[in-house]
Amino acid sequence: MSKLKKANILLPVIAAFLLWIKTYIVYKTSFSITIENFMQEIILFINPISFLLFVFGLSLFFKTEKGKARYIILTSLILSFILYANVAFYRFFTDFLTLPVLFQTNNFADLGDSAATEIHWYDFLYFLDVVILYFLTRYYRKHAEFAPVKKSSRRAYFLISAAVLFLNIGLAEAERPQLLTRTFDREMLVKNLGTYNYHLYDIFLQSKSSAQRAMADGSQLVDIENHVNAKYAKPDPEMFGIAEDRNLIVVTLESLQNFVINNEMNGETITPFLNELVDDSYYFDQFYHQTGQGKTSDSEFLLENSLYPLGRGAVFFTHSGNKLNSLAEKLGDKGYYTSTMHANNKSFWNRDIMYEAIGYDYYYSAQDYDITPEISVGWGMKDIPFFEQSVDLMSTMEQPFYTKMITLTNHHPFKLDEEDKFIDEFDSKSGTLNRYFQTVRYMDEALRQFFQELKDEGLYDNSIIVMYGDHYGISENHNEAMGQYLDKEVTPYVSAQLQRVPMYIHIPGVTDQGKGKTISKVSGQIDLKPTLLHLMGINSKNDIAFGEDLFSPDHQDFIVFRDGSFITSEYVYTRNTCYSKETEEPVEETFCEPYKEKASKDLGYSDSIINGDLLRFYDDDY
């Protein structure tokens, strides 16, 4: 029996060990964490243990056997749920949970089918160690006499826990200097700190972010203004004002990636209308989405403000009360009627609140559309009836108007009714990718009809139509299937290139009838606002914006992703590796080094503006 008494200190160790091994298995099987050398593997292996030893070690202070057992079981269950929540989130977004995402509860009811497709029958295995612990604690409670743990034993236990933590931090800092000051890349934090320590650090970042607004003042804008003024790209005189006084119609193309344009799937054309439109538009074939965890809402934020989204959560939720200087506001000041059109719940992504901050005159939401089950699929109203009813609403708007439209049908899990399938499914092991081609083809048909409806209503000739993909549709979890379609391995370089999304600027009378042009500048969603302002005859010289006019001769071939990766005309920097565009192979990091500080400054200054609500101190004058 005396030996079993000693087991009282072993129970938290066993609990920590089981969850430690499970966490490492999850790292290797459920997350795509890049390991570059043996030291990184060692860090990945040890990073959960210090936190687990500490949190389970608190059970050593319990005075009763029952209380100790309950604490260990409950703690294991909670931590297992956190781990599994990250797995489920990662399956859908290829990202890790952050605290702001957990507060986006308004979205949970709308996730429906998308979330269900990412939950599998075998997921109970993620909680298997909790079951083992339950029976183990019952065994000890039955056969062992409870004995409180001595202070000296507790002290030794926690010293070991602290030693492991410092070892982990030391190795991580040696492998990745200034780790905690480069928080743009969550994978880097998880790989070096561990899932559980990462979440503690995330809580710290959230509290820090909340304090920034209270402590902010206008003096912080000085360096930021100097930075953005140095980036300002003068408009091309031939393009400035070319669409002045026209209606501006912006279409957000849900989940549309560039690889489907001018391409086929099993001999079938995927986007026949969009292929034709390339010749009738200014088409940007090196245009990238730059969204973070906010996905479509982030793309809207980029469009309206030329600020980067946050690295954690969605600005639409975390900072909906901020003062903004949006595209809608600028056009509204010029006499435009401004609106947004999205046949979804008003509160989804907190749009009903955020759209007021952006400055739209009206939000055409689900309540403004005649939505029936016959014309709905997946996330809501099908694109063809959405465009049809939207054009009817446009015909009643006072002109000139600016309206932004958000499509829905080409959305994960990419399901269609049989009558809407214009091409067959692909034949990979990924049902998501297989169905994706069908919903893209449906969107293409919807856009063809939309253009015709604009012509029929007499709105086409006096409008400018801008269309862009909002974010990726096929995540890195489907790289094997994507490799089958592309007929090559999806390396980190190829994955970065897959973040290209289509971007069209169609100006009737200017680009139609085959008078368009393909422009291959490295660019992104951050560039939309200054580009559109200049086309509409509004100078953005005094605007705090991080993008540049796409038509300007001064536009730089440089874009930054939310995780700190970036792309130039010659190099791609992703997953802490510098790639040559010419060879698609890794090169010396010195080639990418000159751009790192610029990327970090862009993201850091933009974050400061959002977290400090700094635009409330800024008075622009056009």
XYZ file of C-alpha atoms in Angstrom:
622
model
C 0.000 0.000 0.000
C 2.896 2.379 0.724
C 3.949 2.180 -2.894
C 0.471 3.151 -4.001
C 0.618 6.173 -1.717
C 3.553 7.407 -3.707
C 1.382 7.169 -6.809
C -0.463 10.318 -5.710
C 2.288 12.391 -7.301
C 2.334 10.128 -10.315
C -1.302 10.808 -11.271
C -0.684 14.349 -12.574
C 2.465 13.098 -14.282
C 0.499 10.329 -16.021
C -2.225 12.828 -17.046
C 0.395 15.215 -18.410
C 2.177 12.380 -20.211
C -0.982 11.120 -21.933
C -2.000 14.573 -23.140
C 1.589 15.376 -24.129
C 1.867 12.337 -26.381
C -1.615 12.942 -27.792
C -0.744 16.558 -28.572
C 2.423 15.560 -30.395
C 0.503 12.962 -32.424
C -2.033 15.655 -33.328
C 0.820 17.961 -34.397
C 2.051 15.310 -36.792
C -1.290 14.064 -38.117
C -3.787 16.942 -37.963
C -1.693 20.073 -38.542
C 0.620 20.859 -41.461
C 3.523 22.191 -39.407
C 6.700 22.628 -41.418
C 9.783 21.108 -39.774
C 13.064 22.233 -41.303
C 15.624 20.559 -39.056
C 16.057 18.177 -36.145
C 16.115 20.959 -33.555
C 12.683 22.151 -34.641
C 11.409 18.588 -34.222
C 12.824 18.475 -30.688
C 11.141 21.802 -29.851
C 7.850 20.600 -31.297
C 8.089 17.428 -29.241
C 8.791 19.064 -25.882
C 6.731 22.251 -26.159
C 3.468 20.952 -24.608
C 5.001 19.352 -21.523
C 5.879 22.395 -19.361
C 2.336 23.751 -19.442
C 0.802 20.313 -18.890
C 3.060 19.538 -15.926
C 2.155 22.855 -14.364
C -1.608 22.734 -14.864
C -1.964 19.114 -13.760
C 0.482 19.753 -10.933
C -2.026 22.094 -9.307
C -3.866 18.929 -8.269
C -1.051 18.346 -5.769
C -2.535 21.098 -3.589
C -5.896 19.335 -3.237
C -6.750 18.073 0.235
C -9.075 15.270 -0.831
C -8.701 12.318 -3.163
C -12.059 12.967 -4.842
C -11.284 16.631 -5.508
C -7.912 15.758 -6.984
C -9.377 13.116 -9.312
C -12.163 15.415 -10.479
C -9.707 18.215 -11.183
C -7.451 15.958 -13.264
C -10.354 14.561 -15.319
C -11.974 17.966 -15.887
C -8.658 19.595 -16.814
C -7.851 16.821 -19.253
C -11.306 17.131 -20.805
C -11.038 20.920 -21.204
C -7.554 20.793 -22.710
C -8.583 17.957 -25.028
C -11.545 20.027 -26.186
C -9.258 23.010 -26.858
C -6.935 20.768 -28.853
C -9.832 19.263 -30.816
C -11.355 22.709 -31.450
C -8.056 23.717 -33.058
C -8.106 20.555 -35.166
C -11.653 21.207 -36.421
C -10.868 24.874 -37.078
C -7.640 23.940 -38.850
C -9.453 21.502 -41.143
C -11.613 24.338 -42.414
C -9.300 27.365 -42.287
C -5.752 25.872 -42.120
C -5.219 28.114 -39.099
C -5.265 28.038 -35.319
C -7.968 29.452 -33.075
C -7.580 32.860 -31.495
C -9.554 34.462 -28.683
C -11.398 36.941 -30.955
C -12.624 34.061 -33.140
C -14.245 32.434 -30.104
C -16.318 35.580 -29.573
C -17.681 35.490 -33.120
C -20.670 33.521 -31.829
C -23.059 35.273 -34.235
C -21.468 33.237 -37.023
C -21.740 29.788 -35.475
C -25.351 29.129 -36.461
C -24.586 29.992 -40.086
C -21.601 27.663 -40.403
C -23.980 24.686 -40.692
C -22.955 22.347 -43.494
C -19.425 23.750 -43.680
C -18.679 22.802 -40.085
C -20.419 19.440 -40.349
C -18.215 18.335 -43.232
C -15.124 18.816 -41.054
C -16.327 16.554 -38.208
C -15.560 12.847 -38.615
C -16.803 9.720 -36.849
C -13.348 8.844 -35.566
C -12.918 12.182 -33.782
C -13.814 10.501 -30.485
C -10.194 9.279 -30.456
C -9.145 12.837 -29.573
C -10.689 12.181 -26.144
C -9.453 8.639 -25.617
C -6.892 9.666 -22.987
C -9.683 11.265 -20.912
C -11.433 7.893 -20.796
C -8.184 6.186 -19.767
C -7.645 8.733 -16.997
C -11.179 8.247 -15.740
C -10.713 4.517 -15.217
C -7.194 5.041 -13.874
C -8.341 7.508 -11.197
C -11.148 5.170 -10.179
C -8.609 2.335 -9.824
C -6.361 4.365 -7.536
C -9.291 5.661 -5.515
C -10.326 2.045 -4.942
C -6.938 0.511 -4.149
C -4.766 3.348 -2.820
C -4.896 5.258 0.418
C -4.825 8.985 -0.253
C -1.817 10.848 1.163
C -1.209 14.598 0.762
C 1.935 15.471 -1.168
C 4.764 17.009 0.861
C 5.880 20.581 0.201
C 9.359 19.430 -0.796
C 7.901 17.055 -3.397
C 5.662 19.791 -4.800
C 8.604 22.190 -4.928
C 10.715 19.696 -6.856
C 7.822 18.958 -9.202
C 7.284 22.617 -10.136
C 11.015 23.281 -10.445
C 11.170 20.532 -13.051
C 8.174 22.075 -14.814
C 9.859 25.506 -14.845
C 13.130 24.014 -16.063
C 11.373 22.392 -19.018
C 9.676 25.719 -19.823
C 12.961 27.639 -19.821
C 14.594 24.924 -21.895
C 11.747 25.185 -24.406
C 11.957 29.003 -24.580
C 15.744 28.933 -24.832
C 15.755 26.473 -27.710
C 12.934 28.334 -29.441
C 14.696 31.685 -29.131
C 17.910 30.192 -30.469
C 16.050 28.658 -33.397
C 13.802 31.679 -34.008
C 15.220 34.938 -32.539
C 12.664 37.566 -31.436
C 9.923 34.954 -31.601
C 7.456 36.858 -29.413
C 7.896 40.122 -31.312
C 7.049 38.476 -34.642
C 3.524 37.362 -33.922
C 2.169 37.474 -37.476
C 2.715 33.749 -38.012
C 0.613 31.580 -35.681
C 2.159 28.361 -36.968
C 5.536 29.653 -35.825
C 4.165 30.330 -32.349
C 2.517 26.916 -32.048
C 5.600 25.158 -33.397
C 7.866 26.818 -30.831
C 5.662 27.489 -27.803
C 3.082 24.731 -28.104
C -0.679 24.879 -28.512
C -1.464 25.601 -24.862
C 1.225 28.233 -24.264
C 0.201 29.799 -27.576
C -3.339 30.275 -26.261
C -2.011 31.884 -23.077
C 0.065 34.234 -25.213
C -3.007 34.928 -27.339
C -4.893 36.032 -24.213
C -1.994 38.371 -23.402
C -2.110 39.807 -26.921
C -5.859 40.365 -26.655
C -5.504 42.277 -23.396
C -2.656 44.276 -24.896
C -4.788 45.102 -27.939
C -7.663 46.250 -25.746
C -5.338 48.574 -23.832
C -3.893 50.158 -26.974
C -6.983 52.212 -27.781
C -7.181 53.691 -24.295
C -3.533 54.750 -24.408
C -3.470 55.954 -28.041
C -2.995 59.554 -29.112
C -2.550 61.424 -32.393
C 1.239 61.616 -32.116
C 1.404 57.947 -33.117
C 0.239 58.906 -36.602
C 3.380 60.887 -37.455
C 5.594 57.918 -38.333
C 2.692 56.152 -40.009
C 1.925 59.168 -42.226
C 5.570 59.381 -43.266
C 5.539 55.676 -44.099
C 2.394 55.753 -46.244
C 3.379 59.036 -47.931
C 6.594 57.374 -49.078
C 4.458 54.596 -50.608
C 2.128 56.934 -52.484
C 1.970 56.141 -56.195
C 0.861 59.003 -58.415
C -2.054 58.161 -60.706
C -1.574 57.591 -64.409
C -2.970 60.792 -66.030
C -4.624 58.736 -68.765
C -6.482 56.605 -66.204
C -7.283 59.203 -63.549
C -11.010 59.978 -63.637
C -11.688 57.639 -66.562
C -14.783 56.320 -64.735
C -15.790 59.572 -63.062
C -19.538 59.907 -62.368
C -20.205 56.320 -63.451
C -21.894 53.795 -61.197
C -19.343 51.627 -59.421
C -20.386 47.985 -59.044
C -17.975 45.799 -57.077
C -18.595 42.037 -57.047
C -16.877 39.919 -54.421
C -16.384 36.492 -56.004
C -16.725 34.018 -53.173
C -13.760 31.602 -52.801
C -12.644 32.068 -56.418
C -8.972 31.325 -57.060
C -7.050 32.227 -60.152
C -6.059 28.688 -61.160
C -9.507 28.028 -62.689
C -9.323 30.951 -65.148
C -8.503 29.922 -68.729
C -8.276 26.365 -67.537
C -10.065 23.056 -68.005
C -11.091 20.141 -65.817
C -11.196 16.759 -67.571
C -11.536 18.528 -70.913
C -14.380 20.819 -69.796
C -13.956 24.601 -69.667
C -14.407 25.779 -66.090
C -15.065 29.502 -66.568
C -16.115 30.241 -70.181
C -17.579 33.688 -69.447
C -14.751 34.841 -67.203
C -12.276 33.629 -69.828
C -13.923 35.885 -72.420
C -13.991 38.761 -69.948
C -10.201 38.663 -69.628
C -9.968 40.207 -73.109
C -12.698 42.742 -72.302
C -11.239 44.045 -69.044
C -8.142 45.164 -67.270
C -7.276 41.767 -65.864
C -4.654 41.357 -63.152
C -3.142 37.873 -63.238
C -0.685 38.427 -60.342
C -3.299 39.649 -57.878
C -3.391 38.015 -54.401
C -5.905 37.862 -51.600
C -4.510 39.091 -48.275
C -7.184 37.981 -45.845
C -6.693 36.572 -42.367
C -9.136 34.856 -40.055
C -11.966 37.144 -41.167
C -11.953 35.706 -44.716
C -14.703 37.485 -46.753
C -15.118 40.218 -44.147
C -11.350 40.811 -44.284
C -11.529 41.198 -48.064
C -14.262 43.798 -47.578
C -12.131 45.609 -45.006
C -9.152 45.643 -47.375
C -11.291 46.971 -50.232
C -12.823 49.782 -48.217
C -9.849 50.938 -46.185
C -6.573 49.790 -47.752
C -5.577 48.602 -44.287
C -4.485 45.062 -43.514
C -6.836 42.822 -41.567
C -5.768 41.819 -38.094
C -3.723 38.702 -37.500
C -6.197 37.508 -34.877
C -9.950 37.413 -35.384
C -11.867 39.703 -37.722
C -11.819 43.508 -37.586
C -15.568 43.363 -38.285
C -15.986 41.895 -34.784
C -13.097 43.246 -32.764
C -13.091 46.890 -33.884
C -16.486 47.633 -35.399
C -16.662 50.919 -33.482
C -13.499 52.356 -35.061
C -13.414 55.567 -37.060
C -12.658 54.760 -40.709
C -11.957 56.700 -43.902
C -13.534 54.256 -46.309
C -14.031 54.077 -50.055
C -17.788 54.284 -49.442
C -17.340 57.431 -47.391
C -15.214 59.106 -50.074
C -17.718 58.294 -52.801
C -20.586 59.341 -50.554
C -18.924 62.739 -50.083
C -18.896 63.017 -53.877
C -22.648 62.522 -54.091
C -22.822 58.763 -54.605
C -25.564 56.611 -53.119
C -23.615 53.832 -51.396
C -24.810 50.351 -50.500
C -23.809 46.742 -50.095
C -25.816 43.716 -51.280
C -25.584 40.314 -49.618
C -28.521 37.905 -49.324
C -27.542 36.682 -45.878
C -28.419 37.422 -42.274
C -27.735 41.032 -41.360
C -25.695 40.119 -38.304
C -23.403 37.559 -39.981
C -19.796 38.705 -39.500
C -21.309 41.619 -37.512
C -22.010 43.359 -40.827
C -25.025 45.300 -39.600
C -22.748 47.130 -37.131
C -19.584 47.342 -39.218
C -21.351 48.641 -42.322
C -22.461 51.696 -40.348
C -18.821 52.388 -39.470
C -17.837 51.964 -43.128
C -20.502 54.469 -44.092
C -22.885 52.708 -46.481
C -26.231 54.413 -46.957
C -28.017 51.054 -46.971
C -27.373 47.348 -46.491
C -29.479 45.122 -48.747
C -29.561 41.908 -46.701
C -31.740 38.777 -46.662
C -34.781 40.798 -45.619
C -34.650 42.722 -48.919
C -34.676 39.612 -51.111
C -37.415 37.130 -51.906
C -35.634 33.968 -50.747
C -37.350 30.600 -51.040
C -36.045 27.034 -50.562
C -36.249 26.494 -54.335
C -33.640 29.192 -54.998
C -31.390 28.415 -52.042
C -28.475 26.050 -51.539
C -25.609 25.749 -49.070
C -25.155 29.115 -47.378
C -28.280 30.724 -48.828
C -29.624 32.309 -51.979
C -28.187 31.014 -55.235
C -26.095 33.441 -57.279
C -28.321 33.521 -60.392
C -31.485 34.713 -58.564
C -29.303 36.904 -56.315
C -27.964 38.813 -59.310
C -31.384 38.980 -60.912
C -33.063 40.481 -57.835
C -30.053 42.729 -57.144
C -30.262 44.305 -60.597
C -33.946 44.975 -59.936
C -32.928 46.783 -56.735
C -30.179 48.706 -58.565
C -32.708 49.982 -61.083
C -34.431 51.865 -58.229
C -31.232 53.434 -56.874
C -30.415 57.085 -57.325
C -27.472 57.423 -59.728
C -24.558 57.576 -59.574
C -24.334 54.779 -57.044
C -21.664 52.571 -55.542
C -22.751 49.083 -54.545
C -20.751 46.100 -53.402
C -22.178 42.615 -54.002
C -21.174 39.408 -52.216
C -21.918 36.067 -53.858
C -22.659 32.899 -51.883
C -22.939 29.737 -53.974
C -19.229 29.038 -54.484
C -18.716 28.489 -50.774
C -17.472 25.510 -48.807
C -18.719 22.750 -48.817
C -19.468 23.567 -52.509
C -22.821 21.829 -52.922
C -25.270 22.297 -55.809
C -28.678 21.072 -56.884
C -28.558 18.733 -59.865
C -30.139 21.263 -62.251
C -27.315 23.732 -61.521
C -24.443 21.393 -62.383
C -23.068 22.463 -65.752
C -19.980 20.224 -65.594
C -19.085 16.930 -63.924
C -17.180 16.579 -60.673
C -13.417 16.156 -60.603
C -12.102 12.683 -59.719
C -9.659 13.209 -56.852
C -9.842 11.859 -53.302
C -11.017 15.277 -52.103
C -14.774 15.728 -52.350
C -14.235 19.414 -51.585
C -12.033 19.956 -54.644
C -14.209 17.711 -56.813
C -17.318 19.815 -56.101
C -15.429 23.115 -56.273
C -15.199 23.054 -60.068
C -18.977 22.678 -60.334
C -19.799 25.636 -58.093
C -17.199 27.777 -59.882
C -18.832 26.902 -63.187
C -22.231 27.853 -61.757
C -20.833 31.211 -60.570
C -19.463 31.819 -64.056
C -22.917 31.272 -65.566
C -24.464 33.563 -62.958
C -22.012 36.330 -63.902
C -22.811 35.938 -67.595
C -26.494 36.431 -66.864
C -25.696 39.332 -64.508
C -23.926 41.276 -67.251
C -26.860 40.727 -69.581
C -29.328 41.885 -66.920
C -27.326 45.091 -66.423
C -27.589 45.716 -70.156
C -31.318 44.959 -70.198
C -31.936 47.462 -67.373
C -29.862 50.178 -69.043
C -27.280 50.203 -66.226
C -24.353 48.669 -68.084
C -23.058 51.526 -70.244
C -22.794 54.059 -67.410
C -21.105 51.704 -64.922
C -17.706 50.337 -64.078
C -17.754 46.713 -62.924
C -14.975 45.489 -60.634
C -14.793 41.821 -59.658
C -12.270 40.066 -57.452
C -11.867 36.782 -55.551
C -12.182 37.299 -51.817
C -10.033 34.419 -50.514
C -8.958 30.859 -51.269
C -11.567 28.169 -51.732
C -9.280 25.136 -51.507
C -7.158 25.083 -48.371
C -3.767 23.457 -47.940
C -5.503 20.450 -46.398
C -6.321 19.413 -49.979
C -2.795 19.785 -51.370
C -2.592 16.164 -52.461
C -5.747 16.514 -54.578
C -4.596 19.907 -55.885
C -1.315 18.289 -56.871
C -3.285 15.724 -58.868
C -5.162 18.484 -60.700
C -2.084 20.639 -61.299
C 0.032 17.579 -62.120
C 2.795 18.702 -59.785
C 3.614 18.715 -56.096
C 2.105 21.555 -54.094
C 5.216 22.930 -52.412
C 5.095 26.000 -50.127
C 6.040 28.049 -53.203
C 3.159 26.610 -55.240
C 0.812 27.100 -52.287
C 1.727 30.789 -52.153
C 0.997 31.104 -55.870
C -2.385 29.465 -55.326
C -3.350 32.501 -53.229
C -3.772 34.439 -56.469
C -7.382 35.409 -57.083
C -8.966 36.856 -60.244
C -9.328 40.623 -60.458
C -11.225 42.354 -63.277
C -11.871 46.024 -63.960
C -14.437 46.160 -66.753
C -15.254 49.594 -68.179
C -17.874 49.577 -70.951
C -16.724 51.663 -73.895
C -13.123 51.470 -72.720
C -12.190 47.822 -72.252
C -15.015 45.909 -73.931
C -14.981 44.611 -77.503
C -11.564 43.027 -76.930
C -9.893 46.283 -75.870
C -8.857 44.962 -72.477
C -5.376 44.258 -71.220
C -3.759 41.706 -68.925
C -1.555 43.404 -66.323
C 1.027 41.283 -64.518
C 1.989 43.546 -61.626
C 2.393 41.822 -58.275
C -0.576 43.269 -56.428
C -3.257 42.534 -53.873
C -6.513 43.552 -52.276
C -4.711 46.285 -50.352
C -4.376 48.129 -53.709
C -8.092 48.247 -54.520
C -9.087 51.427 -52.699
C -6.465 53.831 -54.132
C -6.944 52.304 -57.587
C -10.710 52.800 -57.561
C -10.525 56.276 -56.057
C -8.226 57.398 -58.876
C -10.421 55.817 -61.552
C -13.372 57.708 -60.076
C -11.436 60.991 -60.162
C -10.631 61.248 -56.435
C -6.999 61.749 -55.450
C -5.835 59.559 -52.568
C -2.762 61.647 -51.781
C -3.972 62.544 -48.282
C -5.404 59.145 -47.491
C -3.738 56.845 -44.982
C -3.583 53.746 -47.163
C -1.057 50.929 -47.498
C -1.953 50.049 -51.081
C -0.929 51.672 -54.344
C -2.762 52.549 -57.555
C -2.494 49.522 -59.827
C -2.291 51.708 -62.933
C 0.421 53.985 -61.559
C 3.868 53.711 -63.124
C 5.166 54.039 -59.540
C 3.336 50.930 -58.303
C 5.773 48.530 -56.636
C 5.672 44.799 -57.279
C 5.323 43.853 -53.637
C 2.530 42.407 -51.512
C 2.413 41.197 -47.915
C 0.329 38.358 -46.522
C -1.213 38.554 -43.095
C 1.278 36.018 -41.666
C 4.262 38.155 -42.693
C 5.036 36.267 -45.897
C 5.501 38.409 -48.989
C 5.907 38.309 -52.748
C 8.001 40.491 -55.040
C 8.639 40.443 -58.766
C 11.518 37.992 -58.251
C 11.000 36.232 -54.921
C 8.415 34.533 -52.749
C 9.021 34.469 -49.006
C 6.816 31.922 -47.274
C 7.158 29.542 -44.321
C 10.432 31.279 -43.426
C 11.987 30.278 -46.736
C 13.000 32.466 -49.658
C 12.092 31.095 -53.106
C 13.184 32.229 -56.534
C 10.278 32.752 -58.926
C 12.504 31.796 -61.821
C 13.408 28.347 -60.485
C 10.630 27.872 -57.887
C 13.381 26.557 -55.600
C 14.707 27.868 -52.257
C 17.536 30.406 -52.421
C 19.694 32.142 -49.846
C 17.569 34.135 -47.398
C 19.695 37.212 -48.095
C 17.748 37.714 -51.337
C 14.545 38.270 -49.339
C 16.144 40.088 -46.416
C 15.704 43.659 -47.812
C 11.913 43.210 -47.913
C 11.397 41.793 -44.412
C 11.517 45.101 -42.566
C 9.153 46.678 -45.077
C 6.641 43.839 -44.648
C 6.890 44.022 -40.870
C 6.393 47.800 -40.879
C 3.347 47.601 -43.127
C 1.634 45.066 -40.874
C 2.763 46.716 -37.644
C 1.652 50.220 -38.610
C -1.672 48.952 -39.909
C -2.266 47.030 -36.674
C -1.473 50.177 -34.684
C -4.087 52.135 -36.615
C -6.754 49.514 -35.965
C -5.928 48.636 -32.364
C -5.451 52.278 -31.370
C -8.384 53.557 -33.467
C -5.917 56.173 -34.679
C -8.009 57.485 -37.577
C -10.179 59.299 -35.030
C -7.226 61.671 -34.716
C -6.811 62.099 -38.469
C -8.482 64.796 -40.529
C -7.914 64.178 -44.228
C -8.633 66.914 -46.741
C -9.291 66.059 -50.385
